[in-house]
């Protein structure tokens, strides 16, 4: 296992040796690639460095293990640290959506909660045969306030709301049919190579201009972060919700 200079395990492995593609692999299977403070910082840092790399034009997120991303780390949340973590997730989704790079999520495992938002924020989502997508927040007594607008932009408002309300699980085929994934692939590596080939055939300036135009047409709602933090904060302030989360965490059902 790779470690940082401080001796902490590396949660995101970055391969920038094959530009124009920079690949960020979520590599914390022991935590089911949960969005804890360390992983959020490493993934955000990887994206920032890729954006500063002149030769980079594509940023790919994939994962090791059976879980693509198990969502926001909840088991260790207390009153002091939940707000910064939710804000960090919101900021990462915004960065992925507005990045000048083409962002790609390769999902071949379970994406739950915030993991669904992480994938949905990318320009292109490839779903392998092992992929599944599920917003599980209502089962925990919470609301998917941070990720719901991002998912809704992909699948539509009511479809996203219904998926959240029923904690509906979508396998790869259903996710592709709903628009949550752009491709359902038996071979994710081959599908990614085909996508990269199409991107190489496009004029780079036109791709950047298209991404800028999209940001102008559909700007990220600047007030969303405050509303999301307020809504989730209200739920976390309910003692019954805290007890529910603590029980699920002790049982190993949430990260």
PDB file of N, CA, C and O in Angstrom, residues 85-138:
ATOM      1  N   UNK A  85     -17.133  18.940   5.673  1.00  0.00           N
ATOM      2  CA  UNK A  85     -17.092  17.778   4.782  1.00  0.00           C
ATOM      3  C   UNK A  85     -18.157  17.879   3.699  1.00  0.00           C
ATOM      4  O   UNK A  85     -17.891  17.597   2.521  1.00  0.00           O
ATOM      5  N   UNK A  86     -19.361  18.275   4.071  1.00  0.00           N
ATOM      6  CA  UNK A  86     -20.413  18.438   3.072  1.00  0.00           C
ATOM      7  C   UNK A  86     -20.039  19.524   2.065  1.00  0.00           C
ATOM      8  O   UNK A  86     -20.262  19.377   0.859  1.00  0.00           O
ATOM      9  N   UNK A  87     -19.454  20.605   2.552  1.00  0.00           N
ATOM     10  CA  UNK A  87     -19.029  21.682   1.661  1.00  0.00           C
ATOM     11  C   UNK A  87     -17.931  21.196   0.717  1.00  0.00           C
ATOM     12  O   UNK A  87     -17.922  21.553  -0.473  1.00  0.00           O
ATOM     13  N   UNK A  88     -17.025  20.368   1.218  1.00  0.00           N
ATOM     14  CA  UNK A  88     -15.956  19.832   0.370  1.00  0.00           C
ATOM     15  C   UNK A  88     -16.516  18.944  -0.732  1.00  0.00           C
ATOM     16  O   UNK A  88     -16.043  18.966  -1.874  1.00  0.00           O
ATOM     17  N   UNK A  89     -17.542  18.138  -0.404  1.00  0.00           N
ATOM     18  CA  UNK A  89     -18.180  17.301  -1.432  1.00  0.00           C
ATOM     19  C   UNK A  89     -18.852  18.186  -2.472  1.00  0.00           C
ATOM     20  O   UNK A  89     -18.706  17.966  -3.686  1.00  0.00           O
ATOM     21  N   UNK A  90     -19.599  19.176  -2.021  1.00  0.00           N
ATOM     22  CA  UNK A  90     -20.252  20.100  -2.950  1.00  0.00           C
ATOM     23  C   UNK A  90     -19.228  20.753  -3.877  1.00  0.00           C
ATOM     24  O   UNK A  90     -19.425  20.822  -5.097  1.00  0.00           O
ATOM     25  N   UNK A  91     -18.126  21.223  -3.297  1.00  0.00           N
ATOM     26  CA  UNK A  91     -17.112  21.904  -4.101  1.00  0.00           C
ATOM     27  C   UNK A  91     -16.468  20.959  -5.117  1.00  0.00           C
ATOM     28  O   UNK A  91     -16.169  21.368  -6.253  1.00  0.00           O
ATOM     29  N   UNK A  92     -16.252  19.702  -4.722  1.00  0.00           N
ATOM     30  CA  UNK A  92     -15.672  18.731  -5.654  1.00  0.00           C
ATOM     31  C   UNK A  92     -16.624  18.472  -6.821  1.00  0.00           C
ATOM     32  O   UNK A  92     -16.187  18.424  -7.987  1.00  0.00           O
ATOM     33  N   UNK A  93     -17.906  18.313  -6.538  1.00  0.00           N
ATOM     34  CA  UNK A  93     -18.874  18.091  -7.618  1.00  0.00           C
ATOM     35  C   UNK A  93     -18.897  19.287  -8.568  1.00  0.00           C
ATOM     36  O   UNK A  93     -18.963  19.127  -9.788  1.00  0.00           O
ATOM     37  N   UNK A  94     -18.845  20.475  -8.006  1.00  0.00           N
ATOM     38  CA  UNK A  94     -18.836  21.678  -8.845  1.00  0.00           C
ATOM     39  C   UNK A  94     -17.574  21.724  -9.697  1.00  0.00           C
ATOM     40  O   UNK A  94     -17.627  22.059 -10.891  1.00  0.00           O
ATOM     41  N   UNK A  95     -16.443  21.385  -9.097  1.00  0.00           N
ATOM     42  CA  UNK A  95     -15.191  21.393  -9.845  1.00  0.00           C
ATOM     43  C   UNK A  95     -15.239  20.400 -10.999  1.00  0.00           C
ATOM     44  O   UNK A  95     -14.775  20.685 -12.103  1.00  0.00           O
ATOM     45  N   UNK A  96     -15.770  19.205 -10.758  1.00  0.00           N
ATOM     46  CA  UNK A  96     -15.866  18.200 -11.811  1.00  0.00           C
ATOM     47  C   UNK A  96     -16.800  18.659 -12.925  1.00  0.00           C
ATOM     48  O   UNK A  96     -16.523  18.466 -14.112  1.00  0.00           O
ATOM     49  N   UNK A  97     -17.905  19.275 -12.548  1.00  0.00           N
ATOM     50  CA  UNK A  97     -18.873  19.739 -13.544  1.00  0.00           C
ATOM     51  C   UNK A  97     -18.324  20.876 -14.382  1.00  0.00           C
ATOM     52  O   UNK A  97     -18.525  20.928 -15.601  1.00  0.00           O
ATOM     53  N   UNK A  98     -17.610  21.806 -13.747  1.00  0.00           N
ATOM     54  CA  UNK A  98     -17.144  23.013 -14.438  1.00  0.00           C
ATOM     55  C   UNK A  98     -15.716  22.917 -14.951  1.00  0.00           C
ATOM     56  O   UNK A  98     -15.210  23.868 -15.548  1.00  0.00           O
ATOM     57  N   UNK A  99     -15.057  21.779 -14.742  1.00  0.00           N
ATOM     58  CA  UNK A  99     -13.653  21.657 -15.128  1.00  0.00           C
ATOM     59  C   UNK A  99     -13.461  21.877 -16.629  1.00  0.00           C
ATOM     60  O   UNK A  99     -14.281  21.431 -17.439  1.00  0.00           O
ATOM     61  N   UNK A 100     -12.377  22.535 -17.037  1.00  0.00           N
ATOM     62  CA  UNK A 100     -12.066  22.636 -18.464  1.00  0.00           C
ATOM     63  C   UNK A 100     -11.664  21.291 -19.075  1.00  0.00           C
ATOM     64  O   UNK A 100     -11.675  21.138 -20.295  1.00  0.00           O
ATOM     65  N   UNK A 101     -11.307  20.332 -18.227  1.00  0.00           N
ATOM     66  CA  UNK A 101     -10.998  18.991 -18.709  1.00  0.00           C
ATOM     67  C   UNK A 101     -12.286  18.210 -18.951  1.00  0.00           C
ATOM     68  O   UNK A 101     -13.316  18.472 -18.327  1.00  0.00           O
ATOM     69  N   UNK A 102     -12.232  17.249 -19.856  1.00  0.00           N
ATOM     70  CA  UNK A 102     -13.331  16.302 -20.000  1.00  0.00           C
ATOM     71  C   UNK A 102     -13.216  15.301 -18.852  1.00  0.00           C
ATOM     72  O   UNK A 102     -12.185  14.639 -18.699  1.00  0.00           O
ATOM     73  N   UNK A 103     -14.246  15.220 -18.033  1.00  0.00           N
ATOM     74  CA  UNK A 103     -14.206  14.346 -16.857  1.00  0.00           C
ATOM     75  C   UNK A 103     -14.995  13.073 -17.141  1.00  0.00           C
ATOM     76  O   UNK A 103     -16.103  13.124 -17.688  1.00  0.00           O
ATOM     77  N   UNK A 104     -14.418  11.944 -16.752  1.00  0.00           N
ATOM     78  CA  UNK A 104     -14.998  10.637 -17.043  1.00  0.00           C
ATOM     79  C   UNK A 104     -14.997   9.796 -15.768  1.00  0.00           C
ATOM     80  O   UNK A 104     -13.975   9.703 -15.085  1.00  0.00           O
ATOM     81  N   UNK A 105     -16.135   9.189 -15.450  1.00  0.00           N
ATOM     82  CA  UNK A 105     -16.215   8.236 -14.343  1.00  0.00           C
ATOM     83  C   UNK A 105     -16.384   6.843 -14.921  1.00  0.00           C
ATOM     84  O   UNK A 105     -17.289   6.612 -15.737  1.00  0.00           O
ATOM     85  N   UNK A 106     -15.529   5.926 -14.505  1.00  0.00           N
ATOM     86  CA  UNK A 106     -15.643   4.522 -14.898  1.00  0.00           C
ATOM     87  C   UNK A 106     -16.114   3.763 -13.659  1.00  0.00           C
ATOM     88  O   UNK A 106     -15.360   3.578 -12.706  1.00  0.00           O
ATOM     89  N   UNK A 107     -17.370   3.352 -13.676  1.00  0.00           N
ATOM     90  CA  UNK A 107     -18.002   2.733 -12.507  1.00  0.00           C
ATOM     91  C   UNK A 107     -18.213   1.254 -12.798  1.00  0.00           C
ATOM     92  O   UNK A 107     -18.979   0.900 -13.689  1.00  0.00           O
ATOM     93  N   UNK A 108     -17.543   0.409 -12.039  1.00  0.00           N
ATOM     94  CA  UNK A 108     -17.728  -1.035 -12.208  1.00  0.00           C
ATOM     95  C   UNK A 108     -17.905  -1.693 -10.846  1.00  0.00           C
ATOM     96  O   UNK A 108     -17.425  -2.796 -10.597  1.00  0.00           O
ATOM     97  N   UNK A 109     -18.564  -0.984  -9.963  1.00  0.00           N
ATOM     98  CA  UNK A 109     -18.870  -1.468  -8.625  1.00  0.00           C
ATOM     99  C   UNK A 109     -20.035  -0.656  -8.095  1.00  0.00           C
ATOM    100  O   UNK A 109     -20.700   0.069  -8.839  1.00  0.00           O
ATOM    101  N   UNK A 110     -20.262  -0.738  -6.803  1.00  0.00           N
ATOM    102  CA  UNK A 110     -21.400  -0.045  -6.208  1.00  0.00           C
ATOM    103  C   UNK A 110     -21.089   1.429  -5.991  1.00  0.00           C
ATOM    104  O   UNK A 110     -20.052   1.780  -5.430  1.00  0.00           O
ATOM    105  N   UNK A 111     -21.986   2.284  -6.450  1.00  0.00           N
ATOM    106  CA  UNK A 111     -21.940   3.712  -6.137  1.00  0.00           C
ATOM    107  C   UNK A 111     -23.163   4.011  -5.296  1.00  0.00           C
ATOM    108  O   UNK A 111     -24.300   3.841  -5.758  1.00  0.00           O
ATOM    109  N   UNK A 112     -22.948   4.426  -4.052  1.00  0.00           N
ATOM    110  CA  UNK A 112     -24.067   4.709  -3.167  1.00  0.00           C
ATOM    111  C   UNK A 112     -23.942   6.122  -2.624  1.00  0.00           C
ATOM    112  O   UNK A 112     -22.841   6.662  -2.481  1.00  0.00           O
ATOM    113  N   UNK A 113     -25.075   6.730  -2.303  1.00  0.00           N
ATOM    114  CA  UNK A 113     -25.073   8.060  -1.716  1.00  0.00           C
ATOM    115  C   UNK A 113     -24.253   9.030  -2.535  1.00  0.00           C
ATOM    116  O   UNK A 113     -24.461   9.213  -3.740  1.00  0.00           O
ATOM    117  N   UNK A 114     -23.292   9.666  -1.874  1.00  0.00           N
ATOM    118  CA  UNK A 114     -22.445  10.637  -2.548  1.00  0.00           C
ATOM    119  C   UNK A 114     -21.657  10.067  -3.709  1.00  0.00           C
ATOM    120  O   UNK A 114     -21.218  10.813  -4.588  1.00  0.00           O
ATOM    121  N   UNK A 115     -21.466   8.747  -3.737  1.00  0.00           N
ATOM    122  CA  UNK A 115     -20.788   8.122  -4.868  1.00  0.00           C
ATOM    123  C   UNK A 115     -21.582   8.267  -6.156  1.00  0.00           C
ATOM    124  O   UNK A 115     -21.002   8.358  -7.248  1.00  0.00           O
ATOM    125  N   UNK A 116     -22.920   8.290  -6.042  1.00  0.00           N
ATOM    126  CA  UNK A 116     -23.765   8.523  -7.215  1.00  0.00           C
ATOM    127  C   UNK A 116     -23.526   9.940  -7.728  1.00  0.00           C
ATOM    128  O   UNK A 116     -23.393  10.170  -8.931  1.00  0.00           O
ATOM    129  N   UNK A 117     -23.447  10.900  -6.805  1.00  0.00           N
ATOM    130  CA  UNK A 117     -23.183  12.274  -7.202  1.00  0.00           C
ATOM    131  C   UNK A 117     -21.816  12.437  -7.826  1.00  0.00           C
ATOM    132  O   UNK A 117     -21.650  13.199  -8.788  1.00  0.00           O
ATOM    133  N   UNK A 118     -20.824  11.724  -7.296  1.00  0.00           N
ATOM    134  CA  UNK A 118     -19.466  11.805  -7.838  1.00  0.00           C
ATOM    135  C   UNK A 118     -19.446  11.381  -9.298  1.00  0.00           C
ATOM    136  O   UNK A 118     -18.818  12.027 -10.138  1.00  0.00           O
ATOM    137  N   UNK A 119     -20.125  10.291  -9.603  1.00  0.00           N
ATOM    138  CA  UNK A 119     -20.193   9.837 -10.995  1.00  0.00           C
ATOM    139  C   UNK A 119     -20.998  10.809 -11.849  1.00  0.00           C
ATOM    140  O   UNK A 119     -20.579  11.205 -12.940  1.00  0.00           O
ATOM    141  N   UNK A 120     -22.159  11.221 -11.336  1.00  0.00           N
ATOM    142  CA  UNK A 120     -23.062  12.066 -12.120  1.00  0.00           C
ATOM    143  C   UNK A 120     -22.452  13.409 -12.458  1.00  0.00           C
ATOM    144  O   UNK A 120     -22.829  14.034 -13.457  1.00  0.00           O
ATOM    145  N   UNK A 121     -21.513  13.889 -11.644  1.00  0.00           N
ATOM    146  CA  UNK A 121     -20.889  15.183 -11.905  1.00  0.00           C
ATOM    147  C   UNK A 121     -19.955  15.161 -13.101  1.00  0.00           C
ATOM    148  O   UNK A 121     -19.587  16.215 -13.616  1.00  0.00           O
ATOM    149  N   UNK A 122     -19.577  13.971 -13.554  1.00  0.00           N
ATOM    150  CA  UNK A 122     -18.625  13.861 -14.660  1.00  0.00           C
ATOM    151  C   UNK A 122     -19.332  14.012 -16.006  1.00  0.00           C
ATOM    152  O   UNK A 122     -20.521  13.732 -16.145  1.00  0.00           O
ATOM    153  N   UNK A 123     -18.565  14.422 -17.016  1.00  0.00           N
ATOM    154  CA  UNK A 123     -19.117  14.608 -18.360  1.00  0.00           C
ATOM    155  C   UNK A 123     -19.594  13.303 -18.963  1.00  0.00           C
ATOM    156  O   UNK A 123     -20.554  13.279 -19.738  1.00  0.00           O
ATOM    157  N   UNK A 124     -18.910  12.219 -18.635  1.00  0.00           N
ATOM    158  CA  UNK A 124     -19.227  10.930 -19.238  1.00  0.00           C
ATOM    159  C   UNK A 124     -19.105   9.846 -18.178  1.00  0.00           C
ATOM    160  O   UNK A 124     -18.135   9.831 -17.417  1.00  0.00           O
ATOM    161  N   UNK A 125     -20.093   8.962 -18.126  1.00  0.00           N
ATOM    162  CA  UNK A 125     -20.092   7.865 -17.156  1.00  0.00           C
ATOM    163  C   UNK A 125     -20.164   6.544 -17.906  1.00  0.00           C
ATOM    164  O   UNK A 125     -21.098   6.314 -18.691  1.00  0.00           O
ATOM    165  N   UNK A 126     -19.181   5.690 -17.668  1.00  0.00           N
ATOM    166  CA  UNK A 126     -19.171   4.328 -18.213  1.00  0.00           C
ATOM    167  C   UNK A 126     -19.536   3.380 -17.080  1.00  0.00           C
ATOM    168  O   UNK A 126     -18.891   3.387 -16.031  1.00  0.00           O
ATOM    169  N   UNK A 127     -20.570   2.583 -17.280  1.00  0.00           N
ATOM    170  CA  UNK A 127     -21.021   1.642 -16.259  1.00  0.00           C
ATOM    171  C   UNK A 127     -20.682   0.224 -16.691  1.00  0.00           C
ATOM    172  O   UNK A 127     -21.163  -0.255 -17.728  1.00  0.00           O
ATOM    173  N   UNK A 128     -19.838  -0.442 -15.908  1.00  0.00           N
ATOM    174  CA  UNK A 128     -19.502  -1.831 -16.184  1.00  0.00           C
ATOM    175  C   UNK A 128     -20.580  -2.771 -15.705  1.00  0.00           C
ATOM    176  O   UNK A 128     -21.569  -2.362 -15.072  1.00  0.00           O
ATOM    177  N   UNK A 129     -20.401  -4.052 -15.989  1.00  0.00           N
ATOM    178  CA  UNK A 129     -21.426  -5.040 -15.635  1.00  0.00           C
ATOM    179  C   UNK A 129     -21.629  -5.146 -14.127  1.00  0.00           C
ATOM    180  O   UNK A 129     -22.691  -5.569 -13.664  1.00  0.00           O
ATOM    181  N   UNK A 130     -20.621  -4.746 -13.340  1.00  0.00           N
ATOM    182  CA  UNK A 130     -20.747  -4.815 -11.886  1.00  0.00           C
ATOM    183  C   UNK A 130     -21.239  -3.532 -11.250  1.00  0.00           C
ATOM    184  O   UNK A 130     -21.298  -3.434 -10.019  1.00  0.00           O
ATOM    185  N   UNK A 131     -21.624  -2.556 -12.064  1.00  0.00           N
ATOM    186  CA  UNK A 131     -22.016  -1.252 -11.539  1.00  0.00           C
ATOM    187  C   UNK A 131     -23.427  -1.277 -10.965  1.00  0.00           C
ATOM    188  O   UNK A 131     -24.321  -1.968 -11.464  1.00  0.00           O
ATOM    189  N   UNK A 132     -23.630  -0.504  -9.919  1.00  0.00           N
ATOM    190  CA  UNK A 132     -24.965  -0.227  -9.392  1.00  0.00           C
ATOM    191  C   UNK A 132     -24.949   1.172  -8.800  1.00  0.00           C
ATOM    192  O   UNK A 132     -23.910   1.662  -8.348  1.00  0.00           O
ATOM    193  N   UNK A 133     -26.116   1.813  -8.810  1.00  0.00           N
ATOM    194  CA  UNK A 133     -26.239   3.193  -8.350  1.00  0.00           C
ATOM    195  C   UNK A 133     -27.454   3.271  -7.421  1.00  0.00           C
ATOM    196  O   UNK A 133     -28.556   2.859  -7.794  1.00  0.00           O
ATOM    197  N   UNK A 134     -27.234   3.855  -6.233  1.00  0.00           N
ATOM    198  CA  UNK A 134     -28.342   3.944  -5.289  1.00  0.00           C
ATOM    199  C   UNK A 134     -28.126   5.103  -4.329  1.00  0.00           C
ATOM    200  O   UNK A 134     -27.108   5.169  -3.640  1.00  0.00           O
ATOM    201  N   UNK A 135     -29.104   6.006  -4.272  1.00  0.00           N
ATOM    202  CA  UNK A 135     -29.102   7.067  -3.266  1.00  0.00           C
ATOM    203  C   UNK A 135     -29.795   6.520  -2.020  1.00  0.00           C
ATOM    204  O   UNK A 135     -31.014   6.345  -2.007  1.00  0.00           O
ATOM    205  N   UNK A 136     -29.019   6.261  -1.003  1.00  0.00           N
ATOM    206  CA  UNK A 136     -29.504   5.545   0.185  1.00  0.00           C
ATOM    207  C   UNK A 136     -29.836   6.463   1.360  1.00  0.00           C
ATOM    208  O   UNK A 136     -30.163   5.982   2.447  1.00  0.00           O
ATOM    209  N   UNK A 137     -29.771   7.774   1.162  1.00  0.00           N
ATOM    210  CA  UNK A 137     -29.855   8.702   2.286  1.00  0.00           C
ATOM    211  C   UNK A 137     -31.133   8.558   3.103  1.00  0.00           C
ATOM    212  O   UNK A 137     -31.102   8.640   4.349  1.00  0.00           O
ATOM    213  N   UNK A 138     -32.302   8.369   2.450  1.00  0.00           N
ATOM    214  CA  UNK A 138     -33.551   8.306   3.226  1.00  0.00           C
ATOM    215  C   UNK A 138     -33.581   7.096   4.152  1.00  0.00           C
ATOM    216  O   UNK A 138     -34.273   7.115   5.176  1.00  0.00           O
TER     217      UNK A 138
END
